PDB file of N, CA and C in Angstrom:
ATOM      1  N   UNK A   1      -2.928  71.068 124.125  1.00 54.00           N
ATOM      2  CA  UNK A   1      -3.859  71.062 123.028  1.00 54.00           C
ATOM      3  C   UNK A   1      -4.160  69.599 122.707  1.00 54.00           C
ATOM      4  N   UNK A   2      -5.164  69.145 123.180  1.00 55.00           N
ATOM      5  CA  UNK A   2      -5.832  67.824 123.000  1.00 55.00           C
ATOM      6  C   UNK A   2      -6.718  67.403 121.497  1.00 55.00           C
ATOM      7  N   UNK A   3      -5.975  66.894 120.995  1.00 58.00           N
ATOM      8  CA  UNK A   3      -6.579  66.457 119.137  1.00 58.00           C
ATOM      9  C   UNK A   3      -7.327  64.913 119.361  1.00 58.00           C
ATOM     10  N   UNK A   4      -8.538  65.026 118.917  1.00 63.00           N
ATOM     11  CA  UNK A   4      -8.742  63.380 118.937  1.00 63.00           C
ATOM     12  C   UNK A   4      -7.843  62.632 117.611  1.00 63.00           C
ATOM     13  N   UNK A   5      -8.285  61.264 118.029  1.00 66.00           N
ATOM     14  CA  UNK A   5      -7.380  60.323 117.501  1.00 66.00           C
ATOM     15  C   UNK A   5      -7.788  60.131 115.597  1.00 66.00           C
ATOM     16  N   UNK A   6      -8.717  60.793 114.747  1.00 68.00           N
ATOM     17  CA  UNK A   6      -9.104  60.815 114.000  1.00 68.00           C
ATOM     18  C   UNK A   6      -7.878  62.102 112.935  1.00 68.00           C
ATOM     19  N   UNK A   7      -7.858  63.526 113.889  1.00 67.00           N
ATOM     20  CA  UNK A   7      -7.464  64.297 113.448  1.00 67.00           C
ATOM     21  C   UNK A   7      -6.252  64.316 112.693  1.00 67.00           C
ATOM     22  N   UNK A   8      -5.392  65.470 111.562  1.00 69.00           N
ATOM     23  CA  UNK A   8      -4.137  65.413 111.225  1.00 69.00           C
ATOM     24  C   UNK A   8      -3.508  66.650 112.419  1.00 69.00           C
ATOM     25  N   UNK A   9      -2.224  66.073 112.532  1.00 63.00           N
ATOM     26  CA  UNK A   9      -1.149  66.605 112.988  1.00 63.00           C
ATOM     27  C   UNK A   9      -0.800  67.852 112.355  1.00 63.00           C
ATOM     28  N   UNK A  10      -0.831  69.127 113.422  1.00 61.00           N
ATOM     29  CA  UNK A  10      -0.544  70.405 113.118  1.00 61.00           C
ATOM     30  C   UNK A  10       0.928  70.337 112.302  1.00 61.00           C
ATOM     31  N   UNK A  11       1.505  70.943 111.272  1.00 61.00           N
ATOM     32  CA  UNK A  11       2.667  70.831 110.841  1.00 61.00           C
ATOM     33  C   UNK A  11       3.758  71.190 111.678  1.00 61.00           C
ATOM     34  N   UNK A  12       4.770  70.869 112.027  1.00 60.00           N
ATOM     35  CA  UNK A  12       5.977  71.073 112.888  1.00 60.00           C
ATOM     36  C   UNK A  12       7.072  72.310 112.643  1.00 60.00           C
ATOM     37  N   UNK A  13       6.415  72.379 111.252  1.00 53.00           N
ATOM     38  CA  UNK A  13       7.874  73.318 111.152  1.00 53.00           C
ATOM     39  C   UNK A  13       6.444  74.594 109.728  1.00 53.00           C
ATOM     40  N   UNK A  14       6.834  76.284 109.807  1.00 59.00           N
ATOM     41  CA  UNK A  14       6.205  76.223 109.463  1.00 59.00           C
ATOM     42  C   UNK A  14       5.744  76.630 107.765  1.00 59.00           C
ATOM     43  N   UNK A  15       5.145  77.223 107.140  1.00 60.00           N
ATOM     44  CA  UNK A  15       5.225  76.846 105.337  1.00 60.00           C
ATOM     45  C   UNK A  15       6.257  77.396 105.076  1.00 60.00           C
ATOM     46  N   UNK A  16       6.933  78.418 105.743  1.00 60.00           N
ATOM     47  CA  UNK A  16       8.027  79.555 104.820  1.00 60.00           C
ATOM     48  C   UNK A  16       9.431  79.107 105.321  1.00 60.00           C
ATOM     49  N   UNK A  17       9.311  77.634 106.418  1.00 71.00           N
ATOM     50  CA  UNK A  17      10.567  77.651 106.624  1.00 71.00           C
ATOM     51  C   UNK A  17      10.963  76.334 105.676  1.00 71.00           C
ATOM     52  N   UNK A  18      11.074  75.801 104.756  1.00 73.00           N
ATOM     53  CA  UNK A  18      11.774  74.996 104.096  1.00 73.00           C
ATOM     54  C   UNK A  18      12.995  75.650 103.254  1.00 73.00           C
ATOM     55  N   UNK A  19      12.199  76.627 102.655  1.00 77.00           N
ATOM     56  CA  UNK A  19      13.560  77.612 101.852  1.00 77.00           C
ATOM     57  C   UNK A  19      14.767  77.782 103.136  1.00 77.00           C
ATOM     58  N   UNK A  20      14.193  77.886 103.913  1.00 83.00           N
ATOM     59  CA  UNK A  20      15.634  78.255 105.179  1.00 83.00           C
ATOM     60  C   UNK A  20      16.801  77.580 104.915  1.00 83.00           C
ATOM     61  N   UNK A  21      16.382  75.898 105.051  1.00 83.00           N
ATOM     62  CA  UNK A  21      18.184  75.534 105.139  1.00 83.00           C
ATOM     63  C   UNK A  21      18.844  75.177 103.554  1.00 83.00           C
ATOM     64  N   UNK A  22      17.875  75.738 102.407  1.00 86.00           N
ATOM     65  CA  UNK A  22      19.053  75.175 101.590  1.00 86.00           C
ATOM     66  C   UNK A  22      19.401  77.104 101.653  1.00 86.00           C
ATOM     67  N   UNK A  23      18.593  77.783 102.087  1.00 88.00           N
ATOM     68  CA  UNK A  23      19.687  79.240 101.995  1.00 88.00           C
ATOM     69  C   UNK A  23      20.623  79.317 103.280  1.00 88.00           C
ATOM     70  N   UNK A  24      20.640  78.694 104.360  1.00 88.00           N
ATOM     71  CA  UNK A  24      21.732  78.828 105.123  1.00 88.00           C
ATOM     72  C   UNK A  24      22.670  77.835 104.650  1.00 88.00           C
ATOM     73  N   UNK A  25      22.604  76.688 104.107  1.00 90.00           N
ATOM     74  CA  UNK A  25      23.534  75.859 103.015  1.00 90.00           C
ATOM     75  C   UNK A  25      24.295  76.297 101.906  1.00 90.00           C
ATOM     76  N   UNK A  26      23.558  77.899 101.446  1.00 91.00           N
ATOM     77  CA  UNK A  26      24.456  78.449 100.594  1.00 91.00           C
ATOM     78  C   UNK A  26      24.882  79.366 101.352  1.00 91.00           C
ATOM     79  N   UNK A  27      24.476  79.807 102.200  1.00 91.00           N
ATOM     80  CA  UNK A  27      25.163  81.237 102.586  1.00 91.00           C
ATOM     81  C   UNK A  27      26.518  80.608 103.119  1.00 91.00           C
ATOM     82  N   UNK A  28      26.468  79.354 103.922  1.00 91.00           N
ATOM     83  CA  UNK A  28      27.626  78.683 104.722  1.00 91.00           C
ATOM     84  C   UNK A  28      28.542  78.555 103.265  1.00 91.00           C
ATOM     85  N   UNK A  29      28.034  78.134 102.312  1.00 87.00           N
ATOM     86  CA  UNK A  29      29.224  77.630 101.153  1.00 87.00           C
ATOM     87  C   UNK A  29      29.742  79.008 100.619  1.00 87.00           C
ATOM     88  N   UNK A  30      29.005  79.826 100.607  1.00 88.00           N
ATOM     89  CA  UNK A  30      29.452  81.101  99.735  1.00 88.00           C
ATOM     90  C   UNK A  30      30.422  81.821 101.091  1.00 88.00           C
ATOM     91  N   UNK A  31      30.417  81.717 102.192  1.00 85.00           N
ATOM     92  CA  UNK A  31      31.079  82.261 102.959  1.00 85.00           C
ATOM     93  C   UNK A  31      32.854  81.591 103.350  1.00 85.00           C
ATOM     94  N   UNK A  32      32.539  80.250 103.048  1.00 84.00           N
ATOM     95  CA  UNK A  32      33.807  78.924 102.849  1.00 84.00           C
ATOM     96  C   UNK A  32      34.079  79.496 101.496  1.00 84.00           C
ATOM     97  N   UNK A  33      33.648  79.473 100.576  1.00 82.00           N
ATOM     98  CA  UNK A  33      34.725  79.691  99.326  1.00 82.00           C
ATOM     99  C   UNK A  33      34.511  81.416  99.395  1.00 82.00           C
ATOM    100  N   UNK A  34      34.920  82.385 100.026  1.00 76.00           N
ATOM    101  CA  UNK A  34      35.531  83.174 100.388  1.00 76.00           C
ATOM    102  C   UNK A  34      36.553  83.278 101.279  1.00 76.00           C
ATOM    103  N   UNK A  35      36.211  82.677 102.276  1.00 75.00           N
ATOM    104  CA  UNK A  35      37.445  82.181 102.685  1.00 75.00           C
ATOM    105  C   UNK A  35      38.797  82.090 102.104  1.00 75.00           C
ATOM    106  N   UNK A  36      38.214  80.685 101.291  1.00 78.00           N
ATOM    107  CA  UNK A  36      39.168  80.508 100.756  1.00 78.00           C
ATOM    108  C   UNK A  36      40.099  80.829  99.906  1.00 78.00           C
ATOM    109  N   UNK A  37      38.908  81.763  98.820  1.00 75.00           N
ATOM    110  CA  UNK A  37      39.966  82.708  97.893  1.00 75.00           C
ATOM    111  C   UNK A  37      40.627  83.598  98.582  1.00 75.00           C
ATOM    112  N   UNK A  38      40.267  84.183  99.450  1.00 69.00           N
ATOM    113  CA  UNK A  38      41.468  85.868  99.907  1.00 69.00           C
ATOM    114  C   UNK A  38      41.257  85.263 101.719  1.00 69.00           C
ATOM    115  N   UNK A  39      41.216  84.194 101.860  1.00 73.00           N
ATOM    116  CA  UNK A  39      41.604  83.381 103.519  1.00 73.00           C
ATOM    117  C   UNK A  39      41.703  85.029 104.461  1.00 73.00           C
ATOM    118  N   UNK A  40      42.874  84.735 105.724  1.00 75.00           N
ATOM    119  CA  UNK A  40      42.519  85.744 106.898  1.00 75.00           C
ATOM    120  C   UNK A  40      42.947  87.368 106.419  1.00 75.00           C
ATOM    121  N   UNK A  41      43.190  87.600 104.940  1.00 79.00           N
ATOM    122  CA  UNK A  41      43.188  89.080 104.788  1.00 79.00           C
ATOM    123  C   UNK A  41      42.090  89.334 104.821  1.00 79.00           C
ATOM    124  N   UNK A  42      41.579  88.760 104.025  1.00 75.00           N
ATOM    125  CA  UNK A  42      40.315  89.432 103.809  1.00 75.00           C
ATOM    126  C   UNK A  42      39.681  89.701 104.757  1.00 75.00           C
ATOM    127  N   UNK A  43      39.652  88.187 105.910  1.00 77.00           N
ATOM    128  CA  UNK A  43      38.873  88.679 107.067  1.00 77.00           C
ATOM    129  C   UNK A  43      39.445  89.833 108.062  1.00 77.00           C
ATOM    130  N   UNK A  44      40.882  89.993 107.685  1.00 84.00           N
ATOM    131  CA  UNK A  44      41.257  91.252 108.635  1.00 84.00           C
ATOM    132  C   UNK A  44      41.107  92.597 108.289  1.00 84.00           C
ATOM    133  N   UNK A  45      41.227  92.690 106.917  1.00 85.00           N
ATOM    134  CA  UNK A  45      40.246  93.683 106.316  1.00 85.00           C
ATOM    135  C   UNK A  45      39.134  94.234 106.380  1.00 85.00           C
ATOM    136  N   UNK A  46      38.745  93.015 106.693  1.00 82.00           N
ATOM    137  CA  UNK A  46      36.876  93.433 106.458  1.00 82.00           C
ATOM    138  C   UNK A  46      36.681  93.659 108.262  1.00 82.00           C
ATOM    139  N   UNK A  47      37.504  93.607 109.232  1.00 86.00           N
ATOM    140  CA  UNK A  47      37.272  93.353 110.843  1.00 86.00           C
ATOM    141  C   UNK A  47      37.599  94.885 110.731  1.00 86.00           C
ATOM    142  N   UNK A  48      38.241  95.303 110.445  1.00 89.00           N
ATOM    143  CA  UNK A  48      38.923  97.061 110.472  1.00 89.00           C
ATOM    144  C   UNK A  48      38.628  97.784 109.980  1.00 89.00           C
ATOM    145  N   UNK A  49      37.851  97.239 108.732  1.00 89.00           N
ATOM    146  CA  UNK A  49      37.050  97.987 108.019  1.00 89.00           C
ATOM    147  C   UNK A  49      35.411  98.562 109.089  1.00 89.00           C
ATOM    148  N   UNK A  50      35.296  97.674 109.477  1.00 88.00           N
ATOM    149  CA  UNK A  50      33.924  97.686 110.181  1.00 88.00           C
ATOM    150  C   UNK A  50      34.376  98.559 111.788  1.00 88.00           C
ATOM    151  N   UNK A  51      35.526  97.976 112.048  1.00 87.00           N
ATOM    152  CA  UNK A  51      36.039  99.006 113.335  1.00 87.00           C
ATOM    153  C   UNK A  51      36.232 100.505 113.080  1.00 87.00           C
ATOM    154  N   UNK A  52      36.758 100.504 111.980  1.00 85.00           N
ATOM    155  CA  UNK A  52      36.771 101.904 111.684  1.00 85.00           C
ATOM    156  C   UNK A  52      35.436 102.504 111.432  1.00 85.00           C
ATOM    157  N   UNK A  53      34.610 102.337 110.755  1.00 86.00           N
ATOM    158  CA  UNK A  53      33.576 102.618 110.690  1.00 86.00           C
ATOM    159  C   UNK A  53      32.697 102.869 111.680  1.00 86.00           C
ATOM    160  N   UNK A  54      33.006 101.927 112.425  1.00 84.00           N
ATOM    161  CA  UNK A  54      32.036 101.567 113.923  1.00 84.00           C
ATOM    162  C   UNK A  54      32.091 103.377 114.978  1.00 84.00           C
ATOM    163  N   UNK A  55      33.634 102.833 114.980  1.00 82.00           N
ATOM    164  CA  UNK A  55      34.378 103.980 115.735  1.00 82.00           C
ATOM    165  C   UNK A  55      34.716 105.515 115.148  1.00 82.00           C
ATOM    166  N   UNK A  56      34.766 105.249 114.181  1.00 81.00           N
ATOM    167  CA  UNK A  56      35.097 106.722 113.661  1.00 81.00           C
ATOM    168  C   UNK A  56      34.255 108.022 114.265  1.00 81.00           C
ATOM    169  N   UNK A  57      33.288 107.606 114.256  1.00 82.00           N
ATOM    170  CA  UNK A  57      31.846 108.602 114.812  1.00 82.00           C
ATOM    171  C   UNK A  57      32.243 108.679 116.271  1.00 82.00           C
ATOM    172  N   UNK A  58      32.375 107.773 116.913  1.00 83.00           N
ATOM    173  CA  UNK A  58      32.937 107.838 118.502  1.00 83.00           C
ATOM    174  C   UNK A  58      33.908 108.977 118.584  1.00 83.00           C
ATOM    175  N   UNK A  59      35.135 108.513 117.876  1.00 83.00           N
ATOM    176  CA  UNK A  59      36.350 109.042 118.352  1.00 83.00           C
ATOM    177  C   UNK A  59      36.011 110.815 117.619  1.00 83.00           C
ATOM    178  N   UNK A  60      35.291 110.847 116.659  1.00 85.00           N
ATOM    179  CA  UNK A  60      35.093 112.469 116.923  1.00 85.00           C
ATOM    180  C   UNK A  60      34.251 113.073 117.101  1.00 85.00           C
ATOM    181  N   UNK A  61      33.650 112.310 118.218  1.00 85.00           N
ATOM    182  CA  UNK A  61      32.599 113.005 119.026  1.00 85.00           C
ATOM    183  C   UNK A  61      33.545 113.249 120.501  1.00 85.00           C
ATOM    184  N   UNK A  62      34.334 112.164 120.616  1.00 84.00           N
ATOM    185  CA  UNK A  62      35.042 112.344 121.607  1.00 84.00           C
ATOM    186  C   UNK A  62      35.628 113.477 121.439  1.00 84.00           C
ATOM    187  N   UNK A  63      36.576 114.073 120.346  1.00 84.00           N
ATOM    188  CA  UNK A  63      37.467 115.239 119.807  1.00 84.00           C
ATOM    189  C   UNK A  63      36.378 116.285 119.911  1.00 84.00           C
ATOM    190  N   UNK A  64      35.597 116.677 119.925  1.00 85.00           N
ATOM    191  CA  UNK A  64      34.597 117.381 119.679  1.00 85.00           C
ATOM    192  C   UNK A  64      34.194 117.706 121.124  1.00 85.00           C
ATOM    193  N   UNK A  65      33.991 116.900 122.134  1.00 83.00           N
ATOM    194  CA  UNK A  65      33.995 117.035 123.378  1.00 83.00           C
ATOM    195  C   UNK A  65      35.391 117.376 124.016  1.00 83.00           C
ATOM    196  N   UNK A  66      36.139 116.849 123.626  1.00 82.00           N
ATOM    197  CA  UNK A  66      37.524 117.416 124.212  1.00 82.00           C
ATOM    198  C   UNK A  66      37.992 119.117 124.292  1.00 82.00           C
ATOM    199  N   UNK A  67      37.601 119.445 122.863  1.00 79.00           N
ATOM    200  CA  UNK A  67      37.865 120.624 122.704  1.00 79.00           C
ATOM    201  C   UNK A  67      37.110 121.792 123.165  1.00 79.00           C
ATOM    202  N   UNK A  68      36.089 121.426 123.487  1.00 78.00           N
ATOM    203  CA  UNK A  68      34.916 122.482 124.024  1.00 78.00           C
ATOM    204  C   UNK A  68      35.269 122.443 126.040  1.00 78.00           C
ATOM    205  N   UNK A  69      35.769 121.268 126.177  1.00 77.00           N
ATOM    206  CA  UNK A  69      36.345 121.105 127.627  1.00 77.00           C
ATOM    207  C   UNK A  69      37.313 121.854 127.486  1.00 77.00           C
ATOM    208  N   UNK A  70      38.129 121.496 126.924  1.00 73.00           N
ATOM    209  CA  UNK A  70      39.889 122.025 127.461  1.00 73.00           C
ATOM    210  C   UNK A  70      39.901 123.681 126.958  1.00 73.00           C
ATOM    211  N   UNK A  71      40.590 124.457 127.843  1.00 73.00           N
ATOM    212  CA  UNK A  71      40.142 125.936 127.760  1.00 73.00           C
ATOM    213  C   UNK A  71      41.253 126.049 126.769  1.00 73.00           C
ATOM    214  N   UNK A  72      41.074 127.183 125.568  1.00 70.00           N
ATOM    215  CA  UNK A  72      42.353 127.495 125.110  1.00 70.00           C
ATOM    216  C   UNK A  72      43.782 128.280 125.195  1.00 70.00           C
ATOM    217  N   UNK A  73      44.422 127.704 124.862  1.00 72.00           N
ATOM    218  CA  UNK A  73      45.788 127.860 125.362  1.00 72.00           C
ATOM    219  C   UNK A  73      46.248 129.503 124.886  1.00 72.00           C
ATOM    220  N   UNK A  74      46.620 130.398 125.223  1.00 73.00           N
ATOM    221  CA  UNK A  74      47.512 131.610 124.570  1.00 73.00           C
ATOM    222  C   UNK A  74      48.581 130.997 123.982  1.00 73.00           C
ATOM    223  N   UNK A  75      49.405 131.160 123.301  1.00 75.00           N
ATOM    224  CA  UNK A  75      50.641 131.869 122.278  1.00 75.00           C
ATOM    225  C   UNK A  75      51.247 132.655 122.867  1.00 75.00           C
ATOM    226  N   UNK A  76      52.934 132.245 123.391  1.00 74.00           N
ATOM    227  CA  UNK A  76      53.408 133.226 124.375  1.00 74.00           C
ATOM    228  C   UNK A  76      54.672 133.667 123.242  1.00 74.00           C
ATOM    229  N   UNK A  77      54.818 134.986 122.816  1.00 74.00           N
ATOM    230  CA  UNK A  77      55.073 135.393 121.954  1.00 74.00           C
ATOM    231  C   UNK A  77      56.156 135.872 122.530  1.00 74.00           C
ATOM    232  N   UNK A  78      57.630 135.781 121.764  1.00 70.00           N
ATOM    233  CA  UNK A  78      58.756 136.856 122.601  1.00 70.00           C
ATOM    234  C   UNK A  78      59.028 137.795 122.227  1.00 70.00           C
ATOM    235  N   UNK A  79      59.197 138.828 123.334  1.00 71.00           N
ATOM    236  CA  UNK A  79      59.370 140.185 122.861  1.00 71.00           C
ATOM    237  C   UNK A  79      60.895 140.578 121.888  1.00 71.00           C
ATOM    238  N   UNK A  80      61.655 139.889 122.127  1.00 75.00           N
ATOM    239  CA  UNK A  80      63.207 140.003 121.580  1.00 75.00           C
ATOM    240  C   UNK A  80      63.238 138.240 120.596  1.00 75.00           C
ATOM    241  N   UNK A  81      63.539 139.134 119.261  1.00 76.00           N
ATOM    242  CA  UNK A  81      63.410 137.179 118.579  1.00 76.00           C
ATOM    243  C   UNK A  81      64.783 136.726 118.421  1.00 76.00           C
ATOM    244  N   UNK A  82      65.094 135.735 118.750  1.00 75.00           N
ATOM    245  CA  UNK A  82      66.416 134.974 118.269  1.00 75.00           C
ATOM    246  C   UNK A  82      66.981 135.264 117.244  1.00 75.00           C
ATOM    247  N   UNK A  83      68.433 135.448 117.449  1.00 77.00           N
ATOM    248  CA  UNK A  83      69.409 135.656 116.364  1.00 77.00           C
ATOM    249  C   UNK A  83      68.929 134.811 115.144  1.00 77.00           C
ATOM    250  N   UNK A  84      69.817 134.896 113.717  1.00 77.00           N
ATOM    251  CA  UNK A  84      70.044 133.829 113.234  1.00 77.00           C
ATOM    252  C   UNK A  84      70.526 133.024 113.278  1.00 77.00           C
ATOM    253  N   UNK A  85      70.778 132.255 112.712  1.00 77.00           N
ATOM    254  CA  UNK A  85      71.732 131.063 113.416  1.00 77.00           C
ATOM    255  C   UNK A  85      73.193 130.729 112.698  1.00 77.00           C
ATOM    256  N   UNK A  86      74.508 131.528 113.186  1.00 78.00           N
ATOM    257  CA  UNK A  86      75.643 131.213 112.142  1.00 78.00           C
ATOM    258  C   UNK A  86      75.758 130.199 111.279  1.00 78.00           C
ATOM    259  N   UNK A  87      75.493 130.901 110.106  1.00 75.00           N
ATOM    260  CA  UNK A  87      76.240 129.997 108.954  1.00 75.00           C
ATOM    261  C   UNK A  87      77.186 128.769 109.016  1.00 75.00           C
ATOM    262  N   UNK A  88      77.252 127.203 108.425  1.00 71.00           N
ATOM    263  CA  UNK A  88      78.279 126.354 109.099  1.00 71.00           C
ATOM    264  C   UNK A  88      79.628 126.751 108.252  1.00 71.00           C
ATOM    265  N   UNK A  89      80.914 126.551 108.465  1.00 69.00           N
ATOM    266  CA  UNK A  89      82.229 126.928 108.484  1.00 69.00           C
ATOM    267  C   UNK A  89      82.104 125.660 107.171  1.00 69.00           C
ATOM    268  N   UNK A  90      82.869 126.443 105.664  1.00 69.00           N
ATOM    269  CA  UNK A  90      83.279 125.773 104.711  1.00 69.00           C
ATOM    270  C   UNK A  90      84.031 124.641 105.316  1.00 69.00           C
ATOM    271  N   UNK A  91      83.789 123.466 104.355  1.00 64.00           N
ATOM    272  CA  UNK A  91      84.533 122.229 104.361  1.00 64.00           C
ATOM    273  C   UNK A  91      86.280 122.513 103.886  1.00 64.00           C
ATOM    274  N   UNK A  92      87.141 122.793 104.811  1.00 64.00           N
ATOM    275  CA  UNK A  92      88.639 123.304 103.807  1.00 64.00           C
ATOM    276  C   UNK A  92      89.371 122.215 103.834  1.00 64.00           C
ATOM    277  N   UNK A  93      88.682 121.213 104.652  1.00 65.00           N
ATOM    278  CA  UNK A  93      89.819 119.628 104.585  1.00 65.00           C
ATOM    279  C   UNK A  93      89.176 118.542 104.257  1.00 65.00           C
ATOM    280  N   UNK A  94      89.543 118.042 102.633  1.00 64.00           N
ATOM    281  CA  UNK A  94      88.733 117.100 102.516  1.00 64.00           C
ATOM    282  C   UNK A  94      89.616 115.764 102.163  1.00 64.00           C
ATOM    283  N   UNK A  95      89.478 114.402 102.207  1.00 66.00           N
ATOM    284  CA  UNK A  95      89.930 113.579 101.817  1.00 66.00           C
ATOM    285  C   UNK A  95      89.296 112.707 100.827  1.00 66.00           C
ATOM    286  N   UNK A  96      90.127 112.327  99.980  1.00 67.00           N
ATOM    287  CA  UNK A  96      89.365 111.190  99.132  1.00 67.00           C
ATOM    288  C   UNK A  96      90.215 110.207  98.996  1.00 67.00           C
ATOM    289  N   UNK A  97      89.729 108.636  99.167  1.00 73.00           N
ATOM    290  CA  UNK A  97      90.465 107.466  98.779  1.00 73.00           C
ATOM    291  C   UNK A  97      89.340 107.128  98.143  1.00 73.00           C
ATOM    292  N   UNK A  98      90.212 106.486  96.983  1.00 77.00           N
ATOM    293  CA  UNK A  98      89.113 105.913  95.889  1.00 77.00           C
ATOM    294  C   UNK A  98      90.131 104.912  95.512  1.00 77.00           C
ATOM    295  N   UNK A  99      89.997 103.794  95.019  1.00 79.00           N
ATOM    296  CA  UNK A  99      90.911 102.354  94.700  1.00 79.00           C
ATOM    297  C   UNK A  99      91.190 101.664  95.487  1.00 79.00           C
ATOM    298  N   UNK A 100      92.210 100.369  95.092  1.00 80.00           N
ATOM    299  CA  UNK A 100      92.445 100.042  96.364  1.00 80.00           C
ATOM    300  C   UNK A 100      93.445 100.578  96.888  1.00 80.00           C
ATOM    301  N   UNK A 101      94.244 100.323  97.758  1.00 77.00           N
ATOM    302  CA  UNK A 101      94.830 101.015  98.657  1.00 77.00           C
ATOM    303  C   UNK A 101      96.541 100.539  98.460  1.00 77.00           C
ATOM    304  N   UNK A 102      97.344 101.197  98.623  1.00 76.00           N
ATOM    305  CA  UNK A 102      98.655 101.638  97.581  1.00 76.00           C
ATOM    306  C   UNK A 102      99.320 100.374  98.706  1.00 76.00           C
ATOM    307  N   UNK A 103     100.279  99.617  97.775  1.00 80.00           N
ATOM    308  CA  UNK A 103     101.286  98.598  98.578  1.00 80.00           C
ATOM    309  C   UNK A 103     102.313  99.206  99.534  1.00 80.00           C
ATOM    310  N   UNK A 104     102.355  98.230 100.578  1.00 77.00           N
ATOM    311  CA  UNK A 104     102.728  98.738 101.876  1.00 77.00           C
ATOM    312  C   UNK A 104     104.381  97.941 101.664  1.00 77.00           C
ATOM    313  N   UNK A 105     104.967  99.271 101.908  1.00 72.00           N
ATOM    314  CA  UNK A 105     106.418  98.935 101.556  1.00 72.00           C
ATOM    315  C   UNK A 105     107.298  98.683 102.548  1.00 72.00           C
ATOM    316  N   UNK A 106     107.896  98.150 102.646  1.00 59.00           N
ATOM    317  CA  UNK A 106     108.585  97.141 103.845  1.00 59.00           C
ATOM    318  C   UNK A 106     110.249  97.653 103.948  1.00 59.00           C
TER     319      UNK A 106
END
């Protein structure tokens, strides 16, 4: 694009971008003093928070596909049911030491 030597210079940057860097100047500061108040919980929080979210829909769509695959299982039922199970045998021997322990006589 050839301008004679009289003309002004097309602007470089264009009208709506000046607001840009003092808002990426705050977004950078507002993101540093978060940081800093609640530092790497927060960010591990907010990473798992978003994983879970992300994934949740996955993993039960996956469950959802699983179950329509896998054929279902029978219930093998027994014809004769297990005893009960004997009662445990009263405690008839018990010991107690409580204090200290009686002088050893020589």
């Amino acid at each position: 694009m050839a301008t004679h030597p009289g003309a002004p210079l097309p602007p470089a940057v264009p009208a709506a971008a000046p607001w840009l860097l003092p808002a990426a100047h705050l977004a950078v500061g507002l993101l540093a003093a978060g940081w800093l108040y609640r530092g790497e919980v927060a960010l591990d929080a907010l990473l798992r928070a978003a994983a879970a979210a992300t994934f949740r829909p996955l993993r039960t769509a996956a469950a959802v596909a699983d179950a329509a695959l896998t054929p279902s299982r029978r219930r093998i039922r027994l014809l004769d049911p297990l005893p009960p199970a004997r009662p445990l045998p009263f405690l008839v021997h018990c010991l107690l030491r409580r204090g200290p322990p009686p002088p050893a006589t020589a």
